Amino acid sequence: MSLSNNGVSKPDPVHPMDVQMAVFHCADSFLKQLMVTKLSQCQFALPLLVPHPFTQQIEFPLWTFRQINKSWKMRNTNNDIISKEEPVYKAETPMVSFFRFGSVSSSKSQLMNNLINEKHNTFFHRNCPGSSRTRLLMDGVVEIAWFCPSGKDTDKFNDCVAFCNLHGDAGVNEKQLQILTQKSSVNVVLLSQFDENDKNMITLENLYSDPKPLICLFSEDESNVIEIDTGKYKIGLKDRNQSDVSEELRRAINDCLSSSASVSMFRLEDLSKHSDIRVDEEDDEDCRRGREAAQQMMSLLENKNLREIKESFLPCQGELWHQWCQKNKELHRPQGEDIEQEIRRKQTEMKKIREEQHESHISELINFFITQMNSYATNKRFFLKWLRILLNEVTSSDLSALQHKYEKNWSKVSKLKEGNENTNQLKEESELEKISEELQAAAFGLEHIMREIGQIYESCSSVKKNKTDLKFNFSSLPSLAAEMMISGFPLELMDGDAAHVPLIWITAVLDKLMSIIGDQSIFVISVLGLQSSGKSTMLNAMFGLQFAVSAGRCTRGAFMQLIRVSEEMKDQMKFDYILVVDTEGLRALESDRKSTKHHDNELATFVVGLGNLTLINIFGENPAEMQDILQIVVQAFLRMKKVKLNPSCMFVHQNVSDVTAKEKNMEGRRRLLKTLDEMTKLAAEDEDINAECFSDVINFDVHNDVKYFAQLWEGSPPMAPPNPNYCENIQELKKTIISKASKSNGMRLTHLKKHIKDLWEALLNERFVFSFRNSLEISAYRRLETEYSKWTWTLRSAMMEIQTKLHNKIENEAIHEIDEIELQRELKEKSDEVKKCMCNFFDKDPDADSLIQWKTSFEIKINNVQENIVNETKRKLKEILGQLDLKRKMDAQKTQHENTLLEKSKELALKLKDKTNDEETLKREFDLFWEDCVKKITTDTTPIKDIDILKDVRKLLSDIYESLNVDQWKDSDIFTVESYSDYVQIKKSSGLTGFVKKLISGSLSHQTESKVRALINEIVQQTDIMIQSFNISKLGYNFSYIQKLTDYIKARITDYEEKSVKYVFNKEFFIDLVFSIFKRSEKTITDQHRMFREANDPVLYLKKKRNEYYSIFKKYCRGATSAAIFGEIICQKLKEPIEQSVYKQTARDLADEIRSNCPSLNGNRSNLEKHILKKLAEEENFDKYMNYIKNPKEHFKSFIRDEVHQYISDQFSISVQPKMNQNIKVLQQKILTAAHESTEDVQVKSGDVDLWLKFFTQKLSDVLIFSVKDFSGVKHDDVDDFKLLEDVIRTELPSIMSDISREFSTDTFNNKLDLNNRPDEILIDHLCQCCWVQCPFCGAICTNTIENHDGDHSVPFHRVNGINGWHYKDTTNLCVEICTTQVASNTASFYPDSTDRTVLWREYRTAGERFEKWSITPDLSELPYWKWFVCRFQKDLEKHYKKTFQNCGNIPDEWRQITRQEAVECLDKYI
């Protein structure tokens, strides 16, 4: 068997140029343009004339050349180097055309390559790798390439020269040949020897007779170059050295171009005038219309001075915008003492600038652009492309000349610096600055048009109305930018000229973007590097982007571009888009950008904070340049660490001479890491943070996170092709980025929008770390708080069920001790459920990366809550156990009364047995009997009287203070007094004369006032707990309770005085505090005692039982069986337990429903406070406001009670009553089931009625307080018909249930339930277990949902400090400042205590214990709500504090413009 392939023909592989042309033919206009642009960047030849593969019609793809610019340098007659840059379609250059007749042995394309660049295959030829013998789509194609000189003596040609190459036999492609020879400056023809009869001989003779130079290359001739005639050359190719041939050909071409006085110049655009070819731009309707629209727009710029265009056509972004930016920075960095006045002044000035912007005219240019973009035409993308092309065409020559002039002057300045010629140096630097300004003025592109539209939008948004000359509503403008982003155009994120982020505009654009594509997940890549270090080139190469890269057009500010992730790539990555942020270079020339270290740090911090991944681009191997950028970058990452942002980074080291040398790369990495560590130490000192090395700042792997890039160009530009190694490096970097991105969740567009705002506002405040507010983190934490509230409610709700069940068992004497382990076991199922919910939340939430930092602490908190709930339940149940003996005695007395009545009614019934049909007689006899019995019972027992709490309090206080006439005491409500100064006196031992003076003058420091208020709140909280522990509803009121509470209050005050405070309280404080606490608790104690009295006073109790006993009496009279009567007795004894059980269960169900459905109670603490503020604004009651400000916890409780009562009233028939009926139905079924099962069990065991009763009560012991002891003394020995007993219960029970349901109303919870079982108190217990610490300045309450939380106290919005009584030193003027603006000041200070010690606001944490735990972010985030409040209640506040809003505390006029509606609306906007 032969293994040889001899004789087997292998098909030729597909020719690479066929692949290129196949893609070209199938591509749309934009892809074709992109292809050709990329080919040009890679120094490859471009398709100039392309025959259609089927019709052979020739197409000139002019559109594909529109984005290509060529730059070159040449020497003039004075030997000066002149730089030129032009779009290729405009450039007028000599053109040398190459073609062949017939088949020749030499490669024409290879020969051309040697002419242009012998190291690069500009034209693909037969000897290139991958070439094949056959090709299908290249014959007849004309390709073009340009040689661009560098201004050096080694240039092969002195001017830019175009070279055209006709592929295939020119004799066959006559039309292409005709076009080329017509347009060329020099014709070069390859041919083999052919006879005179060859048809191509005629064409050749015509070319020879043409005055244009002709160079004939003979493949079968060995001769050197010969000039046959003027401008006619002959060169042999056979067996000759290629270099020699190329050199001869080059000299011949140069001779032709230089000797001819009238060399025809070739202009690419002129080809479109040829009648025999199809021009793509003309045949594509959308392209043509887009061009016409762009040309129409550009016609508006005709005869305009380029440097004045922006001033006249774009007025909004000029001086006015720059002024506004400056004012905005000053606004966020206030100076001086009167911060509020300065802020108002700046805001007024900014508003005026906005109004001026709004009043400025909209140029016809901008109106035309907006009209085009708002049209529904399909040519919008073409319009934008054309506009870019034409704008580039208009500005390129001016910019190129100015750039050359700038470089020339910069060289002069550099030389003068070396020579220390200061006078001339200053002059030249001034000239350089002037040129820089001209460059800035001359730059005019699409980004400037969009910037103007952005400023139009911002000005309209600020004044809240449309511009008169704007043809569309300003609200439609963001959609233009959003659509452009989706189409792949970059959007300016930071204005490079003003160094400012137009936040209103960017926010609106991102909102519109989200409305179009949805709130998609994105991965943000940002790049940092020195100016002109190849950042934009790298991004463009890696992602196919459109960032500006040409000379004189370096990125200014920051631009962002959106890249859609393909469906294939989504398998690797978790997001929908990549957002790339390109920035201006760090360390831009100072004369050019007026850049400072501060500006660079600002920019670096912004883009590092914005990016999920930051690429740090380092160019070259200059250690000084590396240090420049690394210090800035390290400082940015340090700031991110301090504000708990965790971006990743990669270093890209470009233009490294030998990237393949492993040892050199390792050494480079070592040096880079060493430099990073050094820079970390320096930056750590600046940022006041402990960090010794870069790895302390960010998770960084020097082996994988540093990439070395080869030089971009393989040789010297402008003719150097891209370095293949650079392309490989790009791919490797891209692969690493994708790998890193695949491990990231990125962020949502919503988050990006908030993140941009947070970063920029923090940067505006200068002290970034101090000022940064992470809205995403705050939002995530608020959501976590809401979930935490749900988790704790689940645990509390479950424990309430367990507590009720165990309470019932204790009352039924089924258990006699409480086991903590048993409580935990009962709660375990719900506890595991909560833990599972927590894990899911932390793992699956979109902000899981942010939330993870709190996971451990919240797990601990949940465990603590669970432990506290268990301990509290254990305590309550032990109290019930401890009170059981006393309650048992009371119950025994009631049972004795009931049994006595039963027996006597039975005796009476036997006497009246023969009168069973006489209802009137029976009733009369029973009434007489009942009155007699009740009279005897009440004679033997002491009636329970109503109570007067305050009377008892006065009696007790009279005993304590015998000399004091307490009855005449005019007590005041200690919870609402303006100041506690009247209640304190100095300790004699303190020796503080200054302090004494303060007290005598009636002024206490805010610190002292706060401490006293905290003491009062602690006493109130503890007395509430004590009152609940007395269990008054079950055990009744006792005077000793007053004594216990008063003793506790006294002991607590004494303990406080014995501490380090330098004052004591007078007796008035104690008396007023006692009175205030008992006034506050009077209703609670009275209501509970009323419940006890109704349940235990014989007169009241028996009055309720009268009808029940009459019913049993009638059954006795009518001879009912023992089973029937006992069944009714059971039902009557079940009524009260059923009522209690149903009410408790309904209260719990209702609390759960309200917590879920009531808008004010179904979220976190901030949400609850928002609704409280709305309610206060609606009522406009100053006393309620002051109660909220001074006693927030009490006000919250009152609000919750009101909300619950309102909910019950509104939803009574819809939800509350049905819930009650459902619980009644469920309980009724449980009772009937228990009766049936008890009957079956007794029958099986042949038991008696006692056994039946035992079974029956045991089965209900979990749900009812109902036991065998309730029947002690009731004779039932003769009951033996258990089936009848069950039937009686089944018959009688529904009427009892109906009675309970009928009595149910909106107020019965308060009448029937203990305080802690009511729905409002259940919710208060749940919602008020949070932080109640108030801002030491303005009194705003910390909004953390968790009591004793970790970290600092904070609020989203602070109040006007005067609301809390703060006033200016040595005046009676209340403060109008707000904490957040004060801490932004570098100079403002305050007095933290009653001494003359001052503390800078920005250093407020150093003022003392109550200040140090607060985080007050310096910003302008005050609520308009509180400004409205100050204006609305100015007189009330002044009266309350006995001070005024005057002089330095004068209320700004702007505040008085805020309406109540605006104040309320802002709550929804900001909270």
PDB file of N, CA, C and O in Angstrom, residues 1404-1432:
ATOM      1  N   TYR A1404     -14.640  69.207  63.659  1.00  0.00           N
ATOM      2  CA  TYR A1404     -15.664  69.081  64.696  1.00  0.00           C
ATOM      3  C   TYR A1404     -15.504  67.820  65.537  1.00  0.00           C
ATOM      4  O   TYR A1404     -15.890  67.783  66.705  1.00  0.00           O
ATOM      5  N   ARG A1405     -14.928  66.763  64.967  1.00  0.00           N
ATOM      6  CA  ARG A1405     -14.787  65.505  65.717  1.00  0.00           C
ATOM      7  C   ARG A1405     -13.893  65.658  66.951  1.00  0.00           C
ATOM      8  O   ARG A1405     -13.965  64.856  67.877  1.00  0.00           O
ATOM      9  N   THR A1406     -13.046  66.675  66.936  1.00  0.00           N
ATOM     10  CA  THR A1406     -12.130  66.877  68.066  1.00  0.00           C
ATOM     11  C   THR A1406     -12.801  67.638  69.205  1.00  0.00           C
ATOM     12  O   THR A1406     -12.177  67.876  70.240  1.00  0.00           O
ATOM     13  N   ALA A1407     -14.072  68.027  69.037  1.00  0.00           N
ATOM     14  CA  ALA A1407     -14.741  68.893  70.010  1.00  0.00           C
ATOM     15  C   ALA A1407     -15.202  68.148  71.256  1.00  0.00           C
ATOM     16  O   ALA A1407     -15.528  68.760  72.255  1.00  0.00           O
ATOM     17  N   GLY A1408     -15.229  66.831  71.214  1.00  0.00           N
ATOM     18  CA  GLY A1408     -15.681  66.096  72.387  1.00  0.00           C
ATOM     19  C   GLY A1408     -16.380  64.803  72.019  1.00  0.00           C
ATOM     20  O   GLY A1408     -16.591  64.495  70.840  1.00  0.00           O
ATOM     21  N   GLU A1409     -16.756  64.062  73.041  1.00  0.00           N
ATOM     22  CA  GLU A1409     -17.306  62.715  72.851  1.00  0.00           C
ATOM     23  C   GLU A1409     -18.544  62.694  71.973  1.00  0.00           C
ATOM     24  O   GLU A1409     -18.690  61.849  71.104  1.00  0.00           O
ATOM     25  N   ARG A1410     -19.460  63.618  72.186  1.00  0.00           N
ATOM     26  CA  ARG A1410     -20.722  63.581  71.426  1.00  0.00           C
ATOM     27  C   ARG A1410     -20.547  64.029  69.980  1.00  0.00           C
ATOM     28  O   ARG A1410     -21.436  63.843  69.168  1.00  0.00           O
ATOM     29  N   PHE A1411     -19.411  64.625  69.660  1.00  0.00           N
ATOM     30  CA  PHE A1411     -19.144  65.060  68.281  1.00  0.00           C
ATOM     31  C   PHE A1411     -18.375  64.006  67.482  1.00  0.00           C
ATOM     32  O   PHE A1411     -18.555  63.880  66.282  1.00  0.00           O
ATOM     33  N   GLU A1412     -17.483  63.271  68.167  1.00  0.00           N
ATOM     34  CA  GLU A1412     -16.526  62.426  67.454  1.00  0.00           C
ATOM     35  C   GLU A1412     -17.171  61.239  66.740  1.00  0.00           C
ATOM     36  O   GLU A1412     -16.603  60.687  65.807  1.00  0.00           O
ATOM     37  N   LYS A1413     -18.351  60.841  67.182  1.00  0.00           N
ATOM     38  CA  LYS A1413     -19.002  59.665  66.580  1.00  0.00           C
ATOM     39  C   LYS A1413     -19.935  60.027  65.434  1.00  0.00           C
ATOM     40  O   LYS A1413     -20.663  59.179  64.936  1.00  0.00           O
ATOM     41  N   TRP A1414     -19.908  61.291  65.027  1.00  0.00           N
ATOM     42  CA  TRP A1414     -20.796  61.723  63.942  1.00  0.00           C
ATOM     43  C   TRP A1414     -20.018  61.898  62.642  1.00  0.00           C
ATOM     44  O   TRP A1414     -18.904  62.421  62.630  1.00  0.00           O
ATOM     45  N   SER A1415     -20.613  61.451  61.555  1.00  0.00           N
ATOM     46  CA  SER A1415     -20.052  61.690  60.214  1.00  0.00           C
ATOM     47  C   SER A1415     -20.922  62.738  59.522  1.00  0.00           C
ATOM     48  O   SER A1415     -22.069  62.471  59.167  1.00  0.00           O
ATOM     49  N   ILE A1416     -20.376  63.932  59.367  1.00  0.00           N
ATOM     50  CA  ILE A1416     -21.106  65.027  58.704  1.00  0.00           C
ATOM     51  C   ILE A1416     -20.341  65.375  57.436  1.00  0.00           C
ATOM     52  O   ILE A1416     -19.227  65.881  57.486  1.00  0.00           O
ATOM     53  N   THR A1417     -20.923  65.041  56.306  1.00  0.00           N
ATOM     54  CA  THR A1417     -20.250  65.229  55.016  1.00  0.00           C
ATOM     55  C   THR A1417     -20.381  66.668  54.547  1.00  0.00           C
ATOM     56  O   THR A1417     -21.487  67.200  54.504  1.00  0.00           O
ATOM     57  N   PRO A1418     -19.280  67.314  54.181  1.00  0.00           N
ATOM     58  CA  PRO A1418     -19.373  68.695  53.689  1.00  0.00           C
ATOM     59  C   PRO A1418     -19.976  68.748  52.293  1.00  0.00           C
ATOM     60  O   PRO A1418     -19.367  68.300  51.333  1.00  0.00           O
ATOM     61  N   ASP A1419     -21.175  69.229  52.181  1.00  0.00           N
ATOM     62  CA  ASP A1419     -21.815  69.380  50.871  1.00  0.00           C
ATOM     63  C   ASP A1419     -22.976  70.359  51.020  1.00  0.00           C
ATOM     64  O   ASP A1419     -23.133  71.009  52.041  1.00  0.00           O
ATOM     65  N   LEU A1420     -23.786  70.428  49.974  1.00  0.00           N
ATOM     66  CA  LEU A1420     -24.918  71.363  49.981  1.00  0.00           C
ATOM     67  C   LEU A1420     -26.231  70.611  50.113  1.00  0.00           C
ATOM     68  O   LEU A1420     -27.258  71.018  49.584  1.00  0.00           O
ATOM     69  N   SER A1421     -26.219  69.489  50.847  1.00  0.00           N
ATOM     70  CA  SER A1421     -27.373  68.593  50.859  1.00  0.00           C
ATOM     71  C   SER A1421     -28.391  68.927  51.948  1.00  0.00           C
ATOM     72  O   SER A1421     -28.846  68.069  52.659  1.00  0.00           O
ATOM     73  N   GLU A1422     -28.715  70.190  52.113  1.00  0.00           N
ATOM     74  CA  GLU A1422     -29.736  70.530  53.099  1.00  0.00           C
ATOM     75  C   GLU A1422     -31.122  70.401  52.468  1.00  0.00           C
ATOM     76  O   GLU A1422     -31.287  70.596  51.274  1.00  0.00           O
ATOM     77  N   LEU A1423     -32.098  70.035  53.311  1.00  0.00           N
ATOM     78  CA  LEU A1423     -33.470  69.908  52.816  1.00  0.00           C
ATOM     79  C   LEU A1423     -34.145  71.279  52.775  1.00  0.00           C
ATOM     80  O   LEU A1423     -34.129  71.993  53.781  1.00  0.00           O
ATOM     81  N   PRO A1424     -34.761  71.657  51.654  1.00  0.00           N
ATOM     82  CA  PRO A1424     -35.559  72.888  51.623  1.00  0.00           C
ATOM     83  C   PRO A1424     -36.649  72.874  52.692  1.00  0.00           C
ATOM     84  O   PRO A1424     -37.112  73.916  53.134  1.00  0.00           O
ATOM     85  N   TYR A1425     -37.031  71.655  53.115  1.00  0.00           N
ATOM     86  CA  TYR A1425     -38.087  71.486  54.117  1.00  0.00           C
ATOM     87  C   TYR A1425     -37.797  72.314  55.363  1.00  0.00           C
ATOM     88  O   TYR A1425     -38.675  73.009  55.892  1.00  0.00           O
ATOM     89  N   TRP A1426     -36.563  72.242  55.852  1.00  0.00           N
ATOM     90  CA  TRP A1426     -36.248  72.919  57.114  1.00  0.00           C
ATOM     91  C   TRP A1426     -36.132  74.423  56.940  1.00  0.00           C
ATOM     92  O   TRP A1426     -36.336  75.182  57.887  1.00  0.00           O
ATOM     93  N   LYS A1427     -35.799  74.850  55.732  1.00  0.00           N
ATOM     94  CA  LYS A1427     -35.793  76.294  55.464  1.00  0.00           C
ATOM     95  C   LYS A1427     -37.235  76.827  55.505  1.00  0.00           C
ATOM     96  O   LYS A1427     -37.495  77.900  56.051  1.00  0.00           O
ATOM     97  N   TRP A1428     -38.137  76.046  54.913  1.00  0.00           N
ATOM     98  CA  TRP A1428     -39.560  76.423  54.964  1.00  0.00           C
ATOM     99  C   TRP A1428     -40.039  76.452  56.416  1.00  0.00           C
ATOM    100  O   TRP A1428     -40.747  77.378  56.831  1.00  0.00           O
ATOM    101  N   PHE A1429     -39.650  75.454  57.194  1.00  0.00           N
ATOM    102  CA  PHE A1429     -40.072  75.374  58.590  1.00  0.00           C
ATOM    103  C   PHE A1429     -39.627  76.615  59.364  1.00  0.00           C
ATOM    104  O   PHE A1429     -40.414  77.199  60.121  1.00  0.00           O
ATOM    105  N   VAL A1430     -38.362  77.020  59.182  1.00  0.00           N
ATOM    106  CA  VAL A1430     -37.846  78.192  59.897  1.00  0.00           C
ATOM    107  C   VAL A1430     -38.665  79.432  59.547  1.00  0.00           C
ATOM    108  O   VAL A1430     -39.013  80.233  60.421  1.00  0.00           O
ATOM    109  N   CYS A1431     -38.985  79.595  58.273  1.00  0.00           N
ATOM    110  CA  CYS A1431     -39.775  80.766  57.851  1.00  0.00           C
ATOM    111  C   CYS A1431     -41.213  80.690  58.380  1.00  0.00           C
ATOM    112  O   CYS A1431     -41.761  81.680  58.864  1.00  0.00           O
ATOM    113  N   ARG A1432     -41.796  79.509  58.288  1.00  0.00           N
ATOM    114  CA  ARG A1432     -43.201  79.340  58.707  1.00  0.00           C
ATOM    115  C   ARG A1432     -43.356  79.539  60.214  1.00  0.00           C
ATOM    116  O   ARG A1432     -44.342  80.122  60.683  1.00  0.00           O
TER     117      ARG A1432
END
